[in-house]
Short mmCIF file of C-alpha atoms (C1' of nucleotides) in Angstrom, two decimals:
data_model
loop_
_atom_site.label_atom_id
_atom_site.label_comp_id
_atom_site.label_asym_id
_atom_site.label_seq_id
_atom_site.Cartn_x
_atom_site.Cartn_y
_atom_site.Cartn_z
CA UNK A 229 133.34 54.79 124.55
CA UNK A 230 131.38 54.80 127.52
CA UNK A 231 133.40 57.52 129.68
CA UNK A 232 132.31 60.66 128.68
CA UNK A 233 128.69 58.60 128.70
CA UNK A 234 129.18 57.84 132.34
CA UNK A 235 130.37 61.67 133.23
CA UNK A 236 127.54 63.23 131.94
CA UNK A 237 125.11 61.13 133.53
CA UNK A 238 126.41 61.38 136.87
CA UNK A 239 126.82 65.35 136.22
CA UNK A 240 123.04 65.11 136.53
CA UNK A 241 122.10 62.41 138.65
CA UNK A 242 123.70 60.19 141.53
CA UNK A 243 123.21 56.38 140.14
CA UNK A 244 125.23 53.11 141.65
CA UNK A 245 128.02 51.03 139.95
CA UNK A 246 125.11 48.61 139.14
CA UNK A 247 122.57 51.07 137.74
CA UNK A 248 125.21 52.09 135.59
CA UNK A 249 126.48 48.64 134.21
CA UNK A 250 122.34 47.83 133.59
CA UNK A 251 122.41 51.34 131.94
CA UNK A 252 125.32 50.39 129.29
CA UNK A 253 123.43 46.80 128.60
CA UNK A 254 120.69 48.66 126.95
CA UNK A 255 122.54 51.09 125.00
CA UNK A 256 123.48 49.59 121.10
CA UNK A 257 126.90 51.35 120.42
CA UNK A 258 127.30 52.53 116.03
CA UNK A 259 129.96 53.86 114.40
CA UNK A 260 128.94 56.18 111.79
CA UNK A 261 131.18 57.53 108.91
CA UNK A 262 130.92 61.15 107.67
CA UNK A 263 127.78 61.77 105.55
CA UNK A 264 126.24 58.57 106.81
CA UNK A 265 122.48 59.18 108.05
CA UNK A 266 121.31 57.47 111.08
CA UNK A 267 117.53 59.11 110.10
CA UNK A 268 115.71 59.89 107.32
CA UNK A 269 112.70 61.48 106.88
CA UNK A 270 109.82 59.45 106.37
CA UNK A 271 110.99 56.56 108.70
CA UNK A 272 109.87 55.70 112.24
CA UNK A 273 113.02 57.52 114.93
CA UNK A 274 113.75 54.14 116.60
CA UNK A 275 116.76 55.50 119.02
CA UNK A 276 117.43 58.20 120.79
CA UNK A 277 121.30 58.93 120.29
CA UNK A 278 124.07 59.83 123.26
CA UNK A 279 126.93 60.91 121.07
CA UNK A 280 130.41 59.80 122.20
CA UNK A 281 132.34 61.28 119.52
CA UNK A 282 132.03 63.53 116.18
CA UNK A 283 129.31 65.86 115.18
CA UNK A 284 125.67 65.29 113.94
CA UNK A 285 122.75 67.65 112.17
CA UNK A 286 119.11 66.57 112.29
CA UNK A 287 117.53 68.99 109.57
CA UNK A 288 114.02 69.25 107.53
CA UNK A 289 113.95 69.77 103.73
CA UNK A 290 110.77 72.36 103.41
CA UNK A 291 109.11 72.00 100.20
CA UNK A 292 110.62 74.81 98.46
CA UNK A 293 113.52 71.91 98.69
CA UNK A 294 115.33 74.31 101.37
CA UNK A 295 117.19 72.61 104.32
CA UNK A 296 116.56 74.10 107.87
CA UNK A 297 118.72 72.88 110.68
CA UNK A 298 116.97 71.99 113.81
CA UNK A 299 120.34 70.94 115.91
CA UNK A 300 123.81 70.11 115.63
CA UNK A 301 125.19 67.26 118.09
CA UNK A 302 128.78 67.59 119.46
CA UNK A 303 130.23 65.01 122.08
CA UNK A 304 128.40 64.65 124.90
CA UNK A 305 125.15 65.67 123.45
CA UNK A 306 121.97 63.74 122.41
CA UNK A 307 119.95 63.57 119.08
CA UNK A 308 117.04 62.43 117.76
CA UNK A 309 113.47 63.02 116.93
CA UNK A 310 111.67 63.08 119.91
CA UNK A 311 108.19 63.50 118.19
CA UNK A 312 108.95 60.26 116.05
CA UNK A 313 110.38 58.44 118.90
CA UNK A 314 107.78 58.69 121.66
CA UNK A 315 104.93 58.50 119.10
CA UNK A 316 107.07 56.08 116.56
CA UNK A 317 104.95 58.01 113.70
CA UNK A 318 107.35 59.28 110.75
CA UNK A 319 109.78 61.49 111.12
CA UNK A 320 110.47 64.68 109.34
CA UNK A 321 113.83 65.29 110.27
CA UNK A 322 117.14 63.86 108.55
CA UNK A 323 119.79 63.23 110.82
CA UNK A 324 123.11 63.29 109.20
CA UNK A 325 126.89 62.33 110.68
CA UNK A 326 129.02 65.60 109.82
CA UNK A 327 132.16 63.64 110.99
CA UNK A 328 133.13 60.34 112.07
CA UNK A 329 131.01 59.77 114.92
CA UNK A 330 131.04 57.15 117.64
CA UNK A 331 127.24 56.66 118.97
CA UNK A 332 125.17 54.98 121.65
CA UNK A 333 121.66 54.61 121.00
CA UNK A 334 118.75 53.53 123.09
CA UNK A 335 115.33 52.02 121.83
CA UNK A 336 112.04 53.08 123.01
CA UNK A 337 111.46 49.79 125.10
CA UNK A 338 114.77 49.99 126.59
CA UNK A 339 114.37 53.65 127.70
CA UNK A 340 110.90 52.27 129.25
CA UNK A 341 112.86 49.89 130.87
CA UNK A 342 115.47 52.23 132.16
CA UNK A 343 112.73 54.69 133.12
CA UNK A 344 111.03 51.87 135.05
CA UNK A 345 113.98 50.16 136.43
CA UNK A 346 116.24 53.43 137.30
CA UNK A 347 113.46 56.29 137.99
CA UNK A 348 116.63 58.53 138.49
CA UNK A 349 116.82 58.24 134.88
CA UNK A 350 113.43 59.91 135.31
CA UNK A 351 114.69 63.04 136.20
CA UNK A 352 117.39 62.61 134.00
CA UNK A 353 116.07 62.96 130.83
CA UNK A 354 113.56 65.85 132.59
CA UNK A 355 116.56 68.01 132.86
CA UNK A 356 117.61 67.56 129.44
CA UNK A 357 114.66 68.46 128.13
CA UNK A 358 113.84 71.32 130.58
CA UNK A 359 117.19 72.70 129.02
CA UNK A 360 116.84 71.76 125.47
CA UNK A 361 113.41 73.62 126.11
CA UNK A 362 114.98 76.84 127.23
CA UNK A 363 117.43 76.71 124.52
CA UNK A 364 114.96 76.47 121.79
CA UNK A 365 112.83 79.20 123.37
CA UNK A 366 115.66 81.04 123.19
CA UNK A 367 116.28 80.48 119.95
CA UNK A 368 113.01 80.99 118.92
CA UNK A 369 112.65 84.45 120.27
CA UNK A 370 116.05 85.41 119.00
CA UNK A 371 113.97 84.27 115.30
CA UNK A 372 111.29 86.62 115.83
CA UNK A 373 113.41 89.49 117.08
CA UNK A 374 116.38 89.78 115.77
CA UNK A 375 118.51 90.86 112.78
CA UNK A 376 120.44 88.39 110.53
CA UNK A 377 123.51 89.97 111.67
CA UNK A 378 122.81 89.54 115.38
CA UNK A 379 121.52 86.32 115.06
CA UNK A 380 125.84 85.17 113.74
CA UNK A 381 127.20 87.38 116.43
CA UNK A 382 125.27 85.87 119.31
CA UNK A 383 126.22 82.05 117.38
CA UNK A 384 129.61 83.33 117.39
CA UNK A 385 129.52 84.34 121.11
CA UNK A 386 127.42 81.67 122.49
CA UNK A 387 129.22 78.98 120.56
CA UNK A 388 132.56 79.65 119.34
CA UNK A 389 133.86 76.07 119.16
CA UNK A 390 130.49 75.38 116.46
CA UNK A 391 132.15 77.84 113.31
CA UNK A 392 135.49 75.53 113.08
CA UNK A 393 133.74 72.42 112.73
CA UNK A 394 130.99 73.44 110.88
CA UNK A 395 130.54 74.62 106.65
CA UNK A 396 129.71 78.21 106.53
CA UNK A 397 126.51 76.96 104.73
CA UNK A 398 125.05 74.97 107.31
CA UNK A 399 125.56 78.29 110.03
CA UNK A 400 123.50 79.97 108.16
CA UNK A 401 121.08 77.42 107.19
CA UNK A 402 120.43 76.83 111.11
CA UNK A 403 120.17 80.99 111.37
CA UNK A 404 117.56 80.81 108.62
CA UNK A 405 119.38 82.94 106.28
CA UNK A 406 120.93 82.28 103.08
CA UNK A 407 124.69 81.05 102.57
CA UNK A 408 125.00 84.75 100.47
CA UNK A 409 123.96 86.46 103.72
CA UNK A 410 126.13 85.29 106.06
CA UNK A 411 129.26 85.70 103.31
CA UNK A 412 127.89 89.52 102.97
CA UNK A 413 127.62 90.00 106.63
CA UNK A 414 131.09 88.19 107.71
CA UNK A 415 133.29 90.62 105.22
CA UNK A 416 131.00 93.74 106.46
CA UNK A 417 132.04 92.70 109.89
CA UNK A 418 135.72 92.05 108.86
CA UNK A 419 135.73 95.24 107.22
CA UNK A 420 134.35 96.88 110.24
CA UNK A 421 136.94 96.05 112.74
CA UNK B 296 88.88 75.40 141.10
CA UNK B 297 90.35 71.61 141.18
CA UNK B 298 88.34 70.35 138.74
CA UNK B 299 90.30 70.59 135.93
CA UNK B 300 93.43 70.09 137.53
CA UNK B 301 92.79 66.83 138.76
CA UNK B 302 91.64 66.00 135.27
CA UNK B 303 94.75 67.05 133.77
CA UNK B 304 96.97 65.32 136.04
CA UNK B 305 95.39 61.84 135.44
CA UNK B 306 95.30 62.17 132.21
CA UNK B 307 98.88 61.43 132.30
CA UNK B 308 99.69 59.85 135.64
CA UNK B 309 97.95 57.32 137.96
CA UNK B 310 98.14 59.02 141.65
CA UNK B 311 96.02 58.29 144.84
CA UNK B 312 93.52 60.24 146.39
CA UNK B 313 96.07 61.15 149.77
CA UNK B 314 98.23 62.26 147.09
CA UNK B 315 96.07 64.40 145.50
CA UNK B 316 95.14 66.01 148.44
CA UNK B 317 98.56 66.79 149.76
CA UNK B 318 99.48 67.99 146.06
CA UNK B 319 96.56 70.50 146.63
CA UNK B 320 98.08 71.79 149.54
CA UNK B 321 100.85 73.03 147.75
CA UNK B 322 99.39 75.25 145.19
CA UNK B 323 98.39 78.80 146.11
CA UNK B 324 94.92 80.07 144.24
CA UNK B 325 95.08 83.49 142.77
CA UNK B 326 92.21 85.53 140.76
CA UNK B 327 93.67 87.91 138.13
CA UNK B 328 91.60 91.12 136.04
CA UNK B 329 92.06 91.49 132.58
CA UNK B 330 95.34 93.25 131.69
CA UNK B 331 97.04 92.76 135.43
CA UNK B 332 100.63 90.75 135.43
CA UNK B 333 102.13 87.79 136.72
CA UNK B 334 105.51 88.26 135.97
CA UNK B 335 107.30 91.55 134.53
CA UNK B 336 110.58 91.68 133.39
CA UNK B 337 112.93 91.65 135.71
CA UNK B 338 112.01 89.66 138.38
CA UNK B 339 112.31 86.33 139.28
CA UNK B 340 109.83 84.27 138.20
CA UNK B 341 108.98 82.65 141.49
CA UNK B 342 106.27 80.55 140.22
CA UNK B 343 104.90 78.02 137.80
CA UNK B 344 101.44 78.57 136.89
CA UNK B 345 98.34 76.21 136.48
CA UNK B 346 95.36 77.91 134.44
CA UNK B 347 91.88 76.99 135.79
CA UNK B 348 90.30 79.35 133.93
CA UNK B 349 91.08 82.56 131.26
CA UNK B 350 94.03 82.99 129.48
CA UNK B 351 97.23 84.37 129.49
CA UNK B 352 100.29 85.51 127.38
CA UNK B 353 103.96 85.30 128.10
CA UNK B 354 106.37 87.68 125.96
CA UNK B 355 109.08 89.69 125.62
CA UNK B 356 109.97 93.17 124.32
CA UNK B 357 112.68 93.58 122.09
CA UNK B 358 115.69 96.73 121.61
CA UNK B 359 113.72 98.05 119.30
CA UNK B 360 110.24 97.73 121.42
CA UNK B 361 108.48 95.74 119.42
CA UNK B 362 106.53 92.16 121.59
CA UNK B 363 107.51 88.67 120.94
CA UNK B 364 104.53 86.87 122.12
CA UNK B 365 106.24 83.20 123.44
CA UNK B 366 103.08 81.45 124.72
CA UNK B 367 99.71 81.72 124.64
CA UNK B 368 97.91 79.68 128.04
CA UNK B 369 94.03 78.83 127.75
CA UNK B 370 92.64 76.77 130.46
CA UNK B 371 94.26 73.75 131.58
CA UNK B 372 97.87 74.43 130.35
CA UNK B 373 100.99 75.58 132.81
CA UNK B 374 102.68 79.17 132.10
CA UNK B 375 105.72 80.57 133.40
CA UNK B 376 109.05 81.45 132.42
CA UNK B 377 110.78 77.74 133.21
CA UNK B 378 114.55 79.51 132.96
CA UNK B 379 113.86 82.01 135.68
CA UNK B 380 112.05 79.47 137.50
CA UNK B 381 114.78 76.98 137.67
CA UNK B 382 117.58 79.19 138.34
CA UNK B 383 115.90 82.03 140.25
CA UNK B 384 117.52 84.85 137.62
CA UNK B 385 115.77 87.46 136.34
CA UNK B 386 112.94 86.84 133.88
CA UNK B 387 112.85 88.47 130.35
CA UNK B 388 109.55 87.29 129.53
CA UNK B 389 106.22 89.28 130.88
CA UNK B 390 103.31 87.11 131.96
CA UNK B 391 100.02 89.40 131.37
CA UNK B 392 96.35 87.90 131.57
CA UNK B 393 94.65 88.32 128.66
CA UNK B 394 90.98 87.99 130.26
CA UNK B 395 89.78 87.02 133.73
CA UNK B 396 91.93 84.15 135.12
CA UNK B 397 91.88 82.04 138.16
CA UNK B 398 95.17 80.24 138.76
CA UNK B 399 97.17 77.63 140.89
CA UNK B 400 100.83 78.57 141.60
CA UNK B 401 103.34 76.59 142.66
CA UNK B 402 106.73 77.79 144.06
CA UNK B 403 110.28 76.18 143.83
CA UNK B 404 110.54 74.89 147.07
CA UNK B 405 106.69 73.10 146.88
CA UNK B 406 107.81 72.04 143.59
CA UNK B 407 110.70 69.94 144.69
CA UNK B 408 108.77 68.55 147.71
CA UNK B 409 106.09 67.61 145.72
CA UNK B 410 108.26 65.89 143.04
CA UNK B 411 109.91 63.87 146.52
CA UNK B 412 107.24 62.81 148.15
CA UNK B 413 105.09 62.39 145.17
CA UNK B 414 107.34 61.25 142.14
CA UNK B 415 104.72 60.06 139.85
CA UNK B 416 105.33 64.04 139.05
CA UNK B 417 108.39 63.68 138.07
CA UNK B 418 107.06 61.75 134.71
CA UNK B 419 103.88 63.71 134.71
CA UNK B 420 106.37 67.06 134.08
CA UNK B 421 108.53 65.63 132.10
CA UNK B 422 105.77 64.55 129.56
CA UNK B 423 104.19 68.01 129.76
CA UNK B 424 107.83 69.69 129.01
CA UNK B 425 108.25 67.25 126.52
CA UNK B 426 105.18 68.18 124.56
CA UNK B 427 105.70 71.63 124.97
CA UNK B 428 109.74 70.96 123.33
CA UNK B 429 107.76 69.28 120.38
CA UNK B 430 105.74 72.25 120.17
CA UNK B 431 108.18 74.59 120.14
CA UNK B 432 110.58 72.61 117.96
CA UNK B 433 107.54 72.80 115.12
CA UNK B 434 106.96 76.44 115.58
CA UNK B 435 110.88 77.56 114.96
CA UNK B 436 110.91 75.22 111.85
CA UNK B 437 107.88 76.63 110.61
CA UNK B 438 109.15 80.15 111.73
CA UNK B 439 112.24 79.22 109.66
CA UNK B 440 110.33 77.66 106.29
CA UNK B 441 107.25 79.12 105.89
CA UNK B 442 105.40 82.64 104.58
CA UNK B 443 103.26 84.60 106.65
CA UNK B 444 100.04 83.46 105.25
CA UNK B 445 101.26 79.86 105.52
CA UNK B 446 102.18 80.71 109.38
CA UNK B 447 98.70 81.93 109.44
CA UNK B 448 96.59 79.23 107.93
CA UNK B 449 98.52 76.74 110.14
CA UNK B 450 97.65 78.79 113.31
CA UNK B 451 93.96 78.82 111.92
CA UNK B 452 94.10 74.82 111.08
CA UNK B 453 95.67 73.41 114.64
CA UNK B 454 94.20 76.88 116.54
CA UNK B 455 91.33 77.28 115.72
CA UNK B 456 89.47 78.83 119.21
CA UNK B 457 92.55 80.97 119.60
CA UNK B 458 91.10 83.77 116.42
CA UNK B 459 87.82 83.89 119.23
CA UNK B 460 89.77 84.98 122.18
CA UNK B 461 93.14 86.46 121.06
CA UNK B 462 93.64 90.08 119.70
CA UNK B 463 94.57 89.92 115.85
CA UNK B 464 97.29 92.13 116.74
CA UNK B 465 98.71 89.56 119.42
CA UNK B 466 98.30 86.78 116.62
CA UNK B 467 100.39 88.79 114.46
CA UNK B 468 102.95 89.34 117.33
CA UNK B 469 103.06 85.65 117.97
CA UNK B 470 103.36 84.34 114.48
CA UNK B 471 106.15 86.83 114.08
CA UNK B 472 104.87 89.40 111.83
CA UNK B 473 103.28 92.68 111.64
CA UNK B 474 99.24 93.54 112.27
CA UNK B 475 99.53 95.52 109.15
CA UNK B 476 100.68 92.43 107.21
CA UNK B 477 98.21 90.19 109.12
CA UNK B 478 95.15 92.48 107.63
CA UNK B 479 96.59 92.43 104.47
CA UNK B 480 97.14 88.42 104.29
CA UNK B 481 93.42 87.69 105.65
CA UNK B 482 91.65 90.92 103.32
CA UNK B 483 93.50 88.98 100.41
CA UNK B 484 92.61 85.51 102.16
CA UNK B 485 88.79 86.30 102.18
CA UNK B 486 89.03 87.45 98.72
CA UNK B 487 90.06 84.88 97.17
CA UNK B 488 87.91 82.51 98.04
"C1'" DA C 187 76.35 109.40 126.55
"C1'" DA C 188 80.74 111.30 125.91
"C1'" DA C 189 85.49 110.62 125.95
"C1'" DT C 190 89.23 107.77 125.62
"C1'" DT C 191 91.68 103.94 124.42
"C1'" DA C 192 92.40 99.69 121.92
"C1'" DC C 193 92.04 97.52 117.64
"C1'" DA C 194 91.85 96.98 112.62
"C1'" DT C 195 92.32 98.55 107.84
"C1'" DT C 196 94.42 100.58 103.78
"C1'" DG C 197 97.82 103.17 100.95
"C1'" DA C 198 102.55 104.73 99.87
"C1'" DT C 199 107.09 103.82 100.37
"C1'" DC C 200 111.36 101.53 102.12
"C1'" DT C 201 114.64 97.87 103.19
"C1'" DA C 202 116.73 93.62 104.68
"C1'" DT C 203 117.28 89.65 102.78
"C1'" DG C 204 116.44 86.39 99.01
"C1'" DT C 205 117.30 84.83 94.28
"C1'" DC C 206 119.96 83.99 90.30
"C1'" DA C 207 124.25 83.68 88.16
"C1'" DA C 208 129.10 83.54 87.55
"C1'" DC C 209 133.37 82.39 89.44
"C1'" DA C 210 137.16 80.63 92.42
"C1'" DA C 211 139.23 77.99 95.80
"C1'" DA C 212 139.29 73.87 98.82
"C1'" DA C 213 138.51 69.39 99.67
"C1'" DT C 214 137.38 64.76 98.18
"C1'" DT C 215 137.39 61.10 95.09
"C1'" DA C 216 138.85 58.69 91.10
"C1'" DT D 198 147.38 64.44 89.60
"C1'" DA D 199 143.23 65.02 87.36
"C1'" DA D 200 138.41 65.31 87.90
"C1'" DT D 201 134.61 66.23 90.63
"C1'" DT D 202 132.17 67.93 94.34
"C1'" DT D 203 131.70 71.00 98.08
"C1'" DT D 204 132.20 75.39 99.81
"C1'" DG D 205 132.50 80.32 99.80
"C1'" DT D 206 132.38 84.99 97.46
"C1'" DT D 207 130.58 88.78 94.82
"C1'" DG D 208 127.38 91.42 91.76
"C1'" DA D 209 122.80 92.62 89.83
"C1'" DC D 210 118.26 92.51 90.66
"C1'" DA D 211 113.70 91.09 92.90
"C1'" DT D 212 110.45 90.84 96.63
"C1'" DA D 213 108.09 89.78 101.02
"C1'" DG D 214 107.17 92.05 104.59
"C1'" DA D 215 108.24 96.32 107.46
"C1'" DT D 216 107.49 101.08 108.38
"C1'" DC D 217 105.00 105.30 108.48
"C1'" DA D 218 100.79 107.64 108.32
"C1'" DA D 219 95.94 108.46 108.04
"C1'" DT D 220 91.36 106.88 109.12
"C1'" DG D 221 87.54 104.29 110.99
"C1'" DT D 222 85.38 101.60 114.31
"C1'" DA D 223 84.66 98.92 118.43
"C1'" DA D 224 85.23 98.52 123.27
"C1'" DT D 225 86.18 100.50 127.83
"C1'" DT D 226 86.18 103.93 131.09
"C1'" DT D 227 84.47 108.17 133.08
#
DNA sequence: AAATTACATTGATCTATGTCAACAAAATTA
DNA sequence: TAATTTTGTTGACATAGATCAATGTAATTT
């Protein structure tokens, strides 16, 4: 449960044997099953989520009643809604167990504690962020400039690993293009090469 | 010059007068005209970027030539290209003042020290990055979920000074559509009511 | 003040992608 | 294993927004 936990931390920061145990007191493991939600919109994000095993989506339901998928959660990654959690106002994200998952979630007075009691921690979760930032910059820009057929190709190159584990439907609903898109533009490619 | 800066800071973290003084010490002032750059593509973006006064614009230029505006900075916010910055790889962003500016830069190296010997920083970036990963988050859902004239009532609603300062073209550019459409949504905007 | 450049508008037409609908094959559940 | 639900495919058609082009006007520069 807690190895893959401990590697990534220390992948970013140096912490001691002690820092760490503290660390695991104030995480609250949860298994989820597949199709289980550990958020729904409308309700206050409580935890911030490392995920030890499986495969998450947090996603928004616009109010044409279309899905859009903000981020998908393998091993090793985090979710949650950081709006919701710092400000513990509603969320508008769903977040939604794709597989079996094995989680470890910390609560916004725990993660002040952490912060307060292992300021490495500090930096930490800065890191994260600075790269979850550049990632959805990325993203973003990718949004504005390109096509819906180089938007799968750079998924596809950037992220093999994400088309076996994920339903077609759900690639193309985090491209922001319909599930008859990406069917058109997969046989076009196919046919191509 | 410091004015504002100092006001920003402590509006997020508590940090002594000494402090403040050697934090000064690491920011290099720079004036900028109307229309010159602070970062092309291409280069290394060498510095983060306080904004005293003016305003900026950070973007990108597409295969097919066409601008991706990423951020808009008015005084008191930070601008740079944060992946360049970290890694010291080329930038794909351009950093262009929009009007007069004065700025504070910072480099790498002053960055780090100042995060050492200073670490209240350490929180006050990682509360400014995470604001700007909620903001950014928002803007690729609604990039992903909404029309054009809903992108550009929003922008109106929570932006309202930017209309004052910022080319309509540019606010086309950064909600991700064309100027053409842009006249067309606010000609049918006006109206209607 | 004249010339140039940047910015905005409007019309005609085009196109990538969406929508709707029918169908089939997997995967889950009963 | 039968029934249901989820997932993916394909065709016909619709449409939001893009593209191209012409024109006017405001703002800079000379």
């Amino acid at each position: 449960m807690y190895e893959l936990f401990y590697k990534k931390i220390t992948e970013l920061i140096t912490i001691s044997e002690t820092e760490f145990n503290f660390c695991k007191t104030l995480f609250l493991p949860k298994k989820l099953r597949k199709k289980q939600y550990l958020l729904q919109e409308g309700d206050v994000c409580k935890y911030n989520t490392f995920v030890s095993k499986g495969l998450l989506r947090s996603f928004t339901i616009d109010n044409r009643g279309t899905e859009h998928i903000l981020q998908f959660a393998f091993e090793g990654w985090w979710i949650g809604d950081i709006y919701s959690f710092l400000t513990e106002k509603p969320s508008l994200f769903n977040i939604e167990a794709l597989e079996e998952c094995e989680l470890l979630l910390i609560s916004k007075p725990s993660m002040d504690l952490l912060l307060e009691k292992v300021p490495a921690f500090e930096r930490y979760f800065r890191i994260l962020i600075q790269n979850n930032l550049i990632a959805t910059q990325r993203r973003l820009m990718g949004t504005l400039s390109e096509t819906a057929e180089e938007k799968y190709t750079n998924l596809v190159n950037n992220f093999p690993g994400c088309l076996q584990r994920v339903p077609q439907h759900m690639i193309a609903s985090y491209l922001g293009i319909t599930r008859e898109t990406l069917s058109r533009i997969r046989s076009q490619m196919a046919a191509r090469k």
